[in-house]
Amino acid sequence: MSIGRRDFLKAGAIATTATALAPGINLIELAAARSPEQAASAVNRWGLLIDVNKCAKGCTACVDACRKENGISDEGSPTTDAQWIRKVTTKDKATGYEQAFPVMCQHCEHPPCVDVCPTGASFKRKDGIVLVDKHICIGCRYCMMACPYKARSFIHEEITDQSHNAPRGKGTVESCTLCVHKIDRGDGSTACADACVDENHKAIIFGDLKDPRSEISRQLKAQPSSQIRADLNLNTGVRYRGLS
Amino acid sequence: MKAIHYSVIPGNSFGYILLLGILGALTTVGMGAAYYMEHNGHIVTGMNNQIVWGIPHVFAVFLIVAASGALNVASIASVFGRSLYKPLARLSALLAIALLAGGLAVLVLDLGRPDRLIVAMTYYNFRSIFAWNIYLYTGFFVVVGVYLWMMFERRMNQFTKIAGFSAFIWRLTLTTGTGSIFGFLVARQAYDAALMAPMFIIMSFAFGLAMFLLVLIPTYAWTHRDLGDVVLERLRKLLGIFVASVLYFVLVYHLTNLYITEHHGVERFILLDGGVYTQVFWIGQMLIGGLIPLLLCLTPLGRPRPMILLASTLIVIGGIAQIYVIIVGGQAYPIEIFPGKEVTSSFFDGFTTIYQPSIPEILLGLSGIGITLLITTFAIKVLPFLPNSLADKDVDPDFTGQVDATSVSPTESAAV
């Protein structure tokens, strides 16, 4: 098959136009919700930026919102009840300086829980969210041994009154999903971040770490931030500002 | 040396039936406990979100580690050509399989979803040491099974050495895998040490030989078969060397941590102010499992058979204590998420967890020992694992009528 000069130029013009327009079209698509058939894409990396200085002492709005959103019930047993997000208070041993802020699954780029999971139930989506596949989790708890952030909980008993947002099962392990159901729905936020805005603290920003125009990326670029246990080099998706 | 004749035990005495009954009951009770735990969830155990691995793991890891060590005696015979140990090789391999079966049963039944065992066998993540271990454990049954077949089948005897060598390499790999479950964990202060793998190997030598002696001596006494002092004396001293080696590894592990400031917290916890964990370390692991057996194994004090049994029992108790300190103690010390900070939270951050095992999980753990001994007791009735005589004149190639009380030869200690 031969291709004429005119056809060649036409094809070239279409290709050039397509190349020029594609990134823009792509961005518009990404801002919308994904359909259930569409897989998560490595174009995104979802994360959180938590401003410790804005986090109000005694406020647990993010924790409460997470529990409500994901149906984390209080079974009356503090040592075995699941906690996806918790307020941690630290006190410098030398200076006595105190800080309080939320800690949850840090959605590492290199998650130790995923490395150690024998069946692959612990996995990382292409968009950076670390999840547990409840269908193939055998409940060995090796991921809980491996997580440097104590982010995971084991379901010790039958759970009733579950939220359809987050199915949970006795004998399996779970942790913060970064409100994956909301992300996939196109909400563009997490329950904890929403709650923090509602309280007018705005200490939690959710966004796409790979999109340079996102609020989270701009804030991270503008001011210093840190990762918990940065020495482990896990490149966490959850970043902190003002963490001493 | 005379030809070795093996035979099954009659297994029709009241004592034998009683023993089977006791072990069967122990196993059944453990299975009942597992069912109870599975039905109600781990809420009925002492385990929680801080101590995620408890007593069942302590027993399971002990038995799995001992399994590879129990094969030692066979390895010395087949791989290193020490003919004195050759008659013991079949029992050694049997016990290795039985211990592994007991340990794995406990491990699997403690899963949150034991019903998903098939998932564990069909979905693999090859970055996981647990996934490697699934292959290493199942492979161990096959390799040692083949080894036993080579030993049992006269036409196959020529392949015993190669089968024995394969089993030897396999079990070194297996225990490396078991130790690495902890060695490769970066999150917790007590783990994350390459030393874990070789330490587990040397622990396996001591625990496995202790279990072997605890089976060998009563079996020969109860079945009225001769058991000479030469072989026992060699095994006793070998056991002493193993116990000393374990103590050496424990010393190096703690000295290294004590040198590195970052680990001072966890060292202080285990060695000084960790409450029950400190007590289990010093009294259980070091005194009961280390110093007393060392004295019994390396001095004439431990030569009488009750003393050998005592030393072996103490090594088993001390071994369980050691694994308790590693597994439970290692988790009880809070994860250092924020070094240099005092940490508090509703999720027990920075809090030393008290673990109180419940009766069902203890019963499940103990049933691992029940399963091991049940398999062994049954197997020696159906297949000729035991030589008719282990009297000195029958097994010692250098038999002179005198008990050789000299120390273990360098070849033997190097061999293991």
XYZ file of C-alpha atoms in Angstrom:
660
model
C 0.000 0.000 0.000
C 1.359 3.389 -0.930
C 0.456 6.641 0.715
C 0.156 9.834 -1.294
C 1.727 13.186 -0.353
C -1.644 14.717 0.446
C -2.681 11.821 2.709
C 0.661 11.912 4.425
C 0.344 15.611 5.223
C -3.233 15.115 6.420
C -2.238 12.281 8.751
C 0.691 14.343 10.013
C -1.551 17.314 10.770
C -4.040 15.126 12.664
C -1.262 13.505 14.665
C 0.265 16.864 15.566
C -3.087 18.290 16.647
C -3.861 15.185 18.664
C -0.482 15.331 20.420
C -0.971 18.970 21.258
C -4.495 18.541 22.576
C -4.188 15.150 24.289
C -2.707 16.308 27.623
C -5.478 18.854 28.064
C -8.200 16.368 27.221
C -6.554 13.908 29.537
C -6.619 16.328 32.448
C -10.279 17.042 31.961
C -10.984 13.318 31.967
C -8.973 12.766 35.121
C -10.906 15.359 37.042
C -14.088 13.386 36.462
C -15.124 10.181 38.171
C -13.817 6.945 36.798
C -16.359 4.448 35.596
C -16.280 1.121 37.467
C -14.735 -0.536 34.416
C -11.807 1.859 34.344
C -8.758 0.760 36.273
C -6.906 3.064 38.655
C -4.159 4.837 36.797
C -0.532 5.536 37.603
C -1.124 9.032 36.258
C -2.359 9.865 39.765
C -0.858 9.392 43.153
C -3.335 10.205 45.853
C -2.095 11.501 49.151
C -2.679 13.729 52.129
C -0.873 16.711 53.577
C -1.469 17.157 57.293
C -0.575 20.489 58.843
C 0.265 19.695 62.444
C 0.123 23.345 63.477
C -3.456 23.651 62.257
C -4.575 20.430 63.934
C -6.608 21.506 66.957
C -5.854 19.982 70.319
C -8.657 17.780 71.534
C -10.410 17.772 68.149
C -11.188 14.319 66.800
C -13.452 15.333 63.934
C -11.333 13.446 61.378
C -11.397 10.282 63.473
C -15.148 10.509 64.028
C -15.823 11.175 60.359
C -13.705 8.185 59.298
C -15.550 5.909 61.698
C -18.899 7.073 60.370
C -17.915 6.942 56.703
C -16.400 3.468 56.910
C -18.615 1.965 59.577
C -15.849 1.427 62.135
C -17.916 0.363 65.083
C -17.054 0.474 68.752
C -17.200 -3.116 69.957
C -16.283 -2.089 73.490
C -12.832 -3.648 73.458
C -10.184 -0.922 73.067
C -7.264 -3.329 72.525
C -8.971 -5.224 69.714
C -11.241 -2.590 68.163
C -10.122 -1.362 64.758
C -8.729 2.150 64.375
C -8.031 3.337 60.848
C -7.047 6.810 61.961
C -6.021 7.983 65.425
C -4.895 11.177 67.069
C -1.343 10.736 68.335
C 0.216 13.038 70.920
C 3.982 13.286 70.962
C 6.153 14.925 73.599
C 9.800 15.640 72.976
C 11.771 13.781 75.635
C 14.390 16.518 75.808
C 12.315 19.692 75.534
C 8.820 18.643 76.548
C 7.346 20.173 73.351
C 3.987 18.567 72.581
C 2.192 18.018 69.310
C -1.027 16.209 68.394
C -2.009 15.074 64.923
C -3.745 12.248 63.097
C -1.887 9.132 61.935
C -3.277 6.592 59.498
C -1.989 4.276 56.788
C 0.736 6.320 55.114
C 0.103 4.749 51.684
C 3.786 4.119 51.060
C 5.242 3.851 47.591
C 7.196 0.836 48.882
C 4.806 -0.601 51.460
C 6.337 -3.244 53.773
C 2.854 -4.711 54.311
C 2.595 -5.479 50.593
C 6.077 -7.022 50.531
C 5.362 -9.474 53.333
C 1.807 -10.508 52.424
C 2.002 -14.182 51.358
C -1.075 -14.159 49.141
C -0.902 -10.679 47.655
C -4.033 -9.624 49.565
C -2.156 -6.499 50.658
C -1.666 -4.575 47.474
C -0.989 -1.117 46.144
C -3.171 0.304 43.430
C -1.564 2.058 40.525
C -2.722 5.363 41.954
C -0.768 4.682 45.155
C -3.583 3.590 47.475
C -2.605 0.654 49.685
C -5.515 -1.714 50.263
C -6.387 -5.194 51.516
C -8.276 -7.573 49.250
C -10.682 -9.044 51.806
C -11.301 -12.071 49.581
C -7.763 -13.405 49.684
C -6.594 -12.159 53.096
C -5.977 -15.294 55.179
C -5.598 -13.374 58.429
C -1.932 -14.189 59.062
C -1.250 -10.655 60.418
C 2.267 -10.571 58.968
C 1.429 -7.137 57.491
C 0.675 -5.896 60.998
C 4.096 -7.093 62.109
C 5.685 -5.305 59.166
C 3.893 -1.933 59.182
C 6.173 0.712 60.742
C 3.163 2.979 61.414
C 0.934 0.571 63.353
C -1.701 1.463 60.814
C -3.494 -1.863 60.552
C -6.186 -3.574 62.574
C -7.275 -7.177 62.691
C -10.972 -7.925 62.928
C -11.254 -9.965 66.097
C -14.993 -10.609 66.052
C -18.132 -10.625 63.947
C -18.944 -7.125 62.735
C -22.551 -6.080 62.231
C -23.993 -2.760 61.042
C -21.362 -2.355 58.371
C -21.197 0.545 55.988
C -21.562 -0.370 52.338
C -18.602 1.943 51.735
C -16.182 -0.502 53.345
C -17.060 -4.183 53.695
C -15.278 -5.709 56.673
C -14.779 -9.332 57.640
C -13.904 -11.214 60.823
C -10.466 -12.761 60.628
C -9.036 -10.345 58.082
C -6.857 -7.263 58.330
C -7.886 -3.753 57.355
C -6.657 -0.177 57.391
C -7.335 3.288 55.996
C -8.435 3.005 52.364
C -7.929 6.714 51.717
C -11.705 6.653 51.216
C -11.124 4.815 47.957
C -14.875 4.614 47.379
C -15.048 8.407 47.407
C -12.052 8.743 45.118
C -13.491 6.270 42.627
C -16.783 8.111 42.801
C -15.023 11.340 41.912
C -15.648 13.127 45.232
C -12.102 14.421 45.209
C -11.673 14.206 48.975
C -11.644 11.932 51.975
C -13.988 11.876 54.963
C -11.215 13.061 57.289
C -10.259 15.976 55.048
C -13.912 16.971 54.642
C -14.475 16.874 58.395
C -11.421 19.030 59.019
C -12.727 21.616 56.577
C -16.131 21.510 58.266
C -14.421 22.306 61.566
C -12.720 25.187 59.787
C -9.270 23.855 60.701
C -8.243 22.838 57.186
C -5.361 20.828 58.572
C -5.821 17.954 56.095
C -5.468 18.453 52.359
C -6.286 15.604 50.014
C -5.045 15.561 46.452
C -2.992 14.199 43.617
C 0.726 14.289 44.353
C 1.496 13.777 40.678
C -0.525 16.731 39.475
C 1.708 19.797 39.814
C -1.348 22.062 39.724
C -3.151 20.357 42.601
C -3.438 22.188 45.912
C -1.457 19.505 47.710
C 1.406 19.597 45.198
C 1.603 23.380 45.267
C 1.631 23.455 49.066
C 4.249 20.735 49.242
C 6.416 22.612 46.780
C 6.043 25.926 48.567
C 6.824 24.930 52.131
C 8.829 22.286 53.997
C 7.137 19.002 54.827
C 8.222 15.666 56.190
C 7.369 11.997 56.248
C 7.054 9.881 59.380
C 10.072 7.543 59.610
C 11.548 9.125 56.488
C 14.709 7.124 57.293
C 12.938 3.991 56.036
C 12.748 5.538 52.569
C 9.227 4.279 51.927
C 8.124 7.493 50.172
C 4.826 7.881 51.956
C 1.734 9.305 50.306
C 0.814 11.034 53.570
C 3.002 14.043 54.316
C 3.180 16.297 57.374
C 3.890 19.946 57.797
C 5.195 21.357 61.044
C 6.120 17.974 62.483
C 9.009 18.563 64.854
C 29.774 -52.825 63.276
C 27.030 -55.378 63.012
C 24.170 -55.078 60.536
C 21.324 -53.009 61.915
C 17.926 -54.662 62.241
C 14.859 -52.520 62.515
C 11.399 -53.539 63.648
C 8.053 -52.065 64.508
C 7.020 -51.914 68.128
C 4.226 -54.320 69.148
C 2.050 -51.418 70.276
C -0.496 -53.568 72.061
C 0.362 -52.821 75.668
C -1.912 -50.869 77.965
C 0.778 -48.209 78.264
C 0.921 -47.716 74.496
C -2.854 -47.420 74.164
C -2.900 -45.021 77.111
C -0.176 -42.890 75.548
C -2.043 -42.788 72.234
C -5.188 -41.862 74.132
C -3.519 -39.009 76.003
C -1.908 -37.617 72.855
C -5.143 -38.048 70.926
C -7.015 -36.183 73.647
C -4.441 -33.388 73.641
C -4.807 -33.094 69.880
C -8.604 -33.223 69.982
C -8.798 -30.565 72.671
C -6.487 -28.370 70.576
C -8.684 -28.850 67.514
C -11.709 -27.954 69.618
C -9.922 -24.808 70.784
C -9.125 -23.910 67.173
C -12.770 -24.366 66.227
C -13.814 -22.164 69.147
C -11.333 -19.470 68.087
C -12.402 -19.680 64.461
C -16.072 -19.516 65.405
C -15.836 -16.549 67.761
C -12.878 -14.760 66.254
C -9.607 -13.908 67.956
C -11.522 -11.891 70.536
C -11.463 -15.077 72.650
C -7.655 -15.065 72.684
C -5.298 -12.717 74.485
C -4.071 -11.411 71.146
C -5.030 -7.914 70.066
C -3.963 -5.184 67.658
C -0.731 -4.698 69.613
C 0.274 -8.329 70.163
C -0.827 -9.813 66.864
C 1.145 -13.041 67.188
C 0.796 -14.856 70.473
C 1.176 -18.262 72.112
C 0.109 -20.296 69.050
C 2.952 -18.701 67.077
C 5.397 -19.361 69.892
C 4.581 -23.081 69.812
C 4.354 -23.212 66.025
C 7.717 -21.533 65.488
C 9.316 -23.658 68.205
C 8.086 -26.876 66.589
C 9.031 -25.777 63.068
C 12.498 -24.768 64.222
C 12.865 -28.018 66.173
C 11.727 -29.967 63.093
C 14.697 -28.920 61.068
C 17.002 -29.570 64.013
C 15.585 -33.030 64.650
C 16.977 -34.021 61.264
C 20.452 -33.324 62.574
C 21.163 -36.832 63.737
C 20.302 -38.251 60.319
C 22.432 -35.595 58.639
C 25.463 -36.468 60.744
C 25.072 -40.074 59.629
C 24.284 -39.593 55.939
C 26.094 -36.390 55.071
C 29.076 -36.575 57.356
C 29.404 -40.352 57.379
C 29.414 -40.917 61.135
C 28.277 -44.529 61.308
C 27.456 -44.361 65.024
C 24.442 -42.202 64.216
C 23.261 -44.203 61.233
C 20.854 -46.429 63.195
C 19.159 -43.295 64.527
C 18.623 -41.693 61.124
C 15.140 -43.094 60.470
C 13.770 -41.875 63.800
C 15.477 -38.539 63.256
C 13.747 -38.052 59.903
C 10.400 -39.238 61.276
C 10.572 -36.783 64.139
C 11.491 -33.973 61.738
C 8.339 -34.619 59.717
C 6.182 -35.010 62.827
C 7.459 -31.798 64.400
C 6.864 -29.843 61.225
C 3.342 -31.247 60.926
C 2.601 -30.273 64.533
C 3.997 -26.778 64.091
C 2.236 -26.126 60.806
C -1.088 -27.355 62.151
C -0.922 -24.785 64.938
C 0.220 -22.025 62.590
C -2.547 -22.669 60.103
C -5.283 -23.045 62.712
C -4.361 -19.696 64.216
C -4.989 -17.875 60.938
C -7.856 -15.428 60.963
C -9.314 -17.409 58.093
C -8.035 -21.006 58.383
C -10.756 -21.973 55.906
C -8.806 -20.076 53.258
C -5.800 -22.392 53.377
C -6.432 -23.142 49.723
C -5.986 -19.424 48.996
C -2.581 -19.556 50.658
C -1.698 -22.485 48.400
C -2.905 -20.844 45.188
C -2.107 -17.126 45.514
C 1.539 -16.243 45.883
C 3.437 -13.051 46.411
C 7.039 -14.048 45.911
C 8.396 -11.040 47.757
C 6.909 -12.514 50.920
C 9.046 -14.746 53.099
C 5.836 -16.431 54.216
C 5.198 -17.400 50.606
C 8.721 -18.866 50.313
C 8.110 -20.713 53.548
C 4.972 -22.352 52.191
C 7.221 -23.938 49.548
C 10.019 -24.649 51.994
C 7.678 -26.381 54.458
C 5.800 -28.486 51.947
C 9.067 -29.253 50.166
C 10.572 -30.398 53.462
C 7.901 -33.114 53.752
C 8.732 -34.310 50.247
C 12.505 -34.164 50.605
C 12.559 -35.888 53.997
C 9.920 -38.365 52.769
C 12.159 -39.333 49.857
C 15.126 -39.519 52.216
C 13.193 -41.947 54.426
C 12.237 -44.023 51.412
C 15.912 -44.281 50.386
C 16.732 -45.441 53.880
C 13.866 -47.947 54.121
C 14.139 -49.495 50.679
C 17.208 -51.679 50.431
C 17.507 -51.205 46.651
C 17.527 -47.460 47.181
C 20.090 -47.407 49.983
C 22.776 -46.284 47.554
C 20.950 -42.966 47.176
C 20.719 -42.333 50.908
C 23.709 -40.014 50.938
C 22.465 -37.797 48.135
C 18.938 -37.733 49.604
C 20.385 -36.954 53.022
C 22.494 -34.179 51.569
C 19.451 -32.657 49.824
C 17.473 -32.801 53.061
C 20.374 -31.192 54.906
C 20.564 -28.258 52.496
C 16.770 -27.979 52.467
C 16.459 -27.726 56.189
C 19.210 -25.112 56.458
C 17.264 -23.082 53.903
C 14.012 -23.731 55.741
C 15.320 -22.416 59.055
C 16.909 -19.462 57.273
C 13.399 -18.735 56.018
C 11.895 -19.065 59.488
C 14.504 -16.775 61.056
C 14.083 -14.289 58.233
C 10.382 -13.885 59.061
C 11.756 -11.721 61.852
C 15.109 -10.761 60.379
C 13.488 -8.981 57.442
C 11.071 -6.912 59.536
C 12.194 -3.321 59.529
C 9.289 -1.968 61.587
C 10.150 -3.317 64.994
C 13.203 -2.607 67.096
C 13.745 -6.171 68.259
C 13.897 -7.603 64.731
C 15.493 -6.268 61.561
C 18.729 -8.230 62.108
C 20.426 -10.563 59.639
C 21.653 -12.504 62.662
C 18.146 -13.913 63.116
C 18.607 -16.491 60.341
C 21.819 -18.144 61.632
C 20.576 -17.800 65.218
C 17.444 -19.722 64.309
C 19.582 -22.406 62.664
C 21.655 -22.907 65.784
C 18.503 -22.788 67.929
C 17.088 -25.535 65.719
C 20.106 -27.739 66.444
C 19.558 -27.461 70.189
C 15.749 -27.691 70.220
C 15.652 -30.514 67.661
C 18.227 -32.653 69.432
C 16.526 -32.079 72.785
C 13.205 -33.251 71.314
C 14.980 -36.210 69.727
C 16.435 -37.313 73.061
C 13.086 -36.819 74.783
C 11.565 -39.273 72.302
C 14.492 -41.702 72.010
C 15.193 -42.460 75.665
C 11.603 -43.140 76.844
C 10.817 -45.103 73.667
C 13.737 -47.455 74.238
C 12.986 -47.751 77.943
C 9.267 -48.473 77.395
C 9.859 -50.956 74.582
C 12.629 -52.701 76.529
C 15.197 -52.218 73.791
C 18.864 -51.701 74.534
C 20.173 -48.182 74.344
C 23.916 -47.916 74.870
C 25.717 -45.181 76.736
C 28.185 -44.411 73.962
C 25.646 -42.907 71.612
C 23.831 -41.087 74.405
C 27.054 -39.671 75.739
C 27.959 -38.326 72.306
C 24.518 -36.795 71.860
C 24.606 -35.245 75.323
C 27.888 -33.470 74.624
C 26.731 -32.420 71.200
C 23.665 -30.938 72.863
C 25.949 -29.025 75.220
C 27.834 -27.537 72.271
C 24.563 -26.509 70.659
C 23.335 -24.843 73.847
C 26.639 -22.987 74.150
C 26.315 -21.873 70.520
C 22.801 -20.551 71.106
C 24.091 -18.588 74.101
C 26.878 -17.193 71.930
C 24.417 -15.969 69.308
C 22.166 -14.448 71.964
C 25.212 -12.685 73.416
C 26.277 -11.277 70.036
C 22.708 -10.166 69.258
C 22.388 -8.248 72.511
C 25.935 -6.849 72.468
C 25.355 -5.471 68.978
C 22.112 -3.844 70.077
C 23.721 -2.491 73.226
C 26.419 -0.808 71.173
C 23.899 0.904 68.890
C 22.147 3.746 70.754
C 19.011 3.446 68.662
C 18.403 -0.013 70.161
C 19.014 0.878 73.800
C 15.283 1.180 74.462
C 14.421 -2.334 73.400
C 17.508 -3.765 75.136
C 16.575 -2.053 78.370
C 13.093 -3.477 77.957
C 14.194 -7.088 77.423
C 17.155 -7.105 79.815
C 16.066 -4.818 82.637
C 12.602 -3.405 83.007
C 10.306 -5.360 80.710
C 8.496 -7.091 83.593
C 7.374 -10.554 82.556
C 9.478 -10.442 79.374
C 12.638 -9.687 81.341
C 11.821 -12.542 83.710
C 11.145 -14.954 80.862
C 14.453 -13.898 79.285
C 16.653 -14.299 82.356
C 14.910 -17.158 84.132
C 13.337 -19.036 81.217
C 15.728 -18.532 78.353
C 19.087 -17.940 80.024
C 18.920 -19.964 83.260
C 16.487 -22.813 82.532
C 17.197 -23.077 78.811
C 20.857 -22.074 78.828
C 23.088 -22.269 81.873
C 21.576 -25.283 83.675
C 21.461 -27.496 80.558
C 24.974 -26.356 79.690
C 26.138 -27.577 83.069
C 24.230 -30.840 82.667
C 25.484 -31.495 79.156
C 29.131 -30.648 79.569
C 29.895 -31.984 83.060
C 29.686 -35.531 84.446
C 26.745 -34.319 86.535
C 24.431 -34.837 83.575
C 25.568 -38.312 82.551
C 22.745 -40.341 84.156
C 19.767 -40.753 81.846
C 17.286 -38.895 84.048
C 19.709 -35.981 83.891
C 19.862 -36.147 80.075
C 16.073 -36.105 80.041
C 16.087 -33.200 82.490
C 18.567 -31.236 80.367
C 16.485 -31.879 77.228
C 13.270 -30.860 78.984
C 14.903 -27.666 80.229
C 16.131 -26.889 76.707
C 12.598 -27.291 75.366
C 11.168 -25.043 78.101
C 13.992 -22.550 77.585
C 13.492 -22.707 73.825
C 9.820 -21.892 74.140
C 10.825 -19.060 76.494
C 13.347 -17.777 73.966
C 10.805 -17.730 71.164
C 8.303 -16.112 73.525
C 10.783 -13.312 74.190
C 11.486 -12.907 70.471
C 7.876 -12.997 69.257
C 5.798 -11.598 72.108
C 8.506 -9.485 73.763
C 9.420 -8.034 70.379
C 5.840 -6.870 69.896
C 5.201 -5.763 73.467
C 7.916 -3.150 73.130
C 6.150 -0.287 71.366
C 7.006 0.441 67.742
C 9.173 3.538 67.601
C 7.207 5.593 65.136
C 8.543 8.852 66.553
C 12.090 8.326 67.858
C 13.003 10.634 70.698
C 9.372 11.284 71.591
C 7.015 10.050 74.265
C 3.937 8.942 72.380
C 0.346 8.439 73.508
C -2.848 7.666 71.608
C -6.113 5.793 71.822
C -4.419 2.999 69.833
C -1.836 2.263 72.551
C 1.049 3.978 70.772
C 4.059 4.141 73.043
C 2.381 1.781 75.484
C 3.920 -1.495 76.620
C 1.294 -4.109 75.998
C 0.488 -6.774 78.524
C -0.365 -10.015 76.817
C -2.443 -12.542 78.698
C -2.899 -15.673 76.638
C -6.274 -17.338 76.982
C -6.857 -21.037 77.645
C -7.970 -21.894 74.068
C -4.841 -20.491 72.455
C -2.617 -22.286 74.978
C -4.474 -25.536 74.247
C -4.026 -24.969 70.521
C -0.301 -24.393 71.032
C 0.087 -27.507 73.185
C -1.807 -29.594 70.655
C 1.096 -29.038 68.271
C 3.223 -31.123 70.629
C 0.351 -33.615 70.856
C 0.167 -33.961 67.066
C 3.938 -34.388 66.809
C 4.081 -37.152 69.386
C 0.892 -38.788 68.122
C 2.365 -39.100 64.629
C 5.624 -40.426 66.027
C 3.985 -42.910 68.375
C 1.742 -44.214 65.625
C 4.454 -44.342 62.965
C 6.836 -46.499 64.971
C 4.078 -49.098 65.290
C 3.381 -49.304 61.567
C 6.853 -48.919 60.066
C 10.227 -50.151 61.303
C 11.806 -46.873 62.362
C 13.542 -48.189 65.457
C 16.628 -50.434 65.507
C 16.138 -53.553 67.621
C 19.137 -52.600 69.628
C 21.202 -49.515 70.124
C 23.479 -51.271 72.580
C 27.090 -50.143 72.415
C 28.258 -53.468 71.022
C 25.760 -53.220 68.183
C 26.257 -49.652 67.082
C 29.687 -48.436 68.101
C 32.292 -49.203 65.445
C 35.022 -48.711 68.053
C 33.333 -50.703 70.809
C 35.806 -51.810 73.455
C 33.480 -52.429 76.360
C 34.295 -49.066 77.907
C 32.094 -46.017 77.772
C 33.936 -43.366 75.851
C 33.532 -40.238 77.881
C 35.817 -38.056 75.805
C 34.413 -34.962 74.274
C 32.754 -34.800 70.876
C 35.230 -35.049 68.057
C 35.968 -31.897 66.057
C 34.508 -33.511 62.947
C 31.131 -33.873 64.613
C 30.953 -30.374 65.926
C 32.032 -29.052 62.538
C 29.547 -31.320 60.838
C 26.619 -29.591 62.404
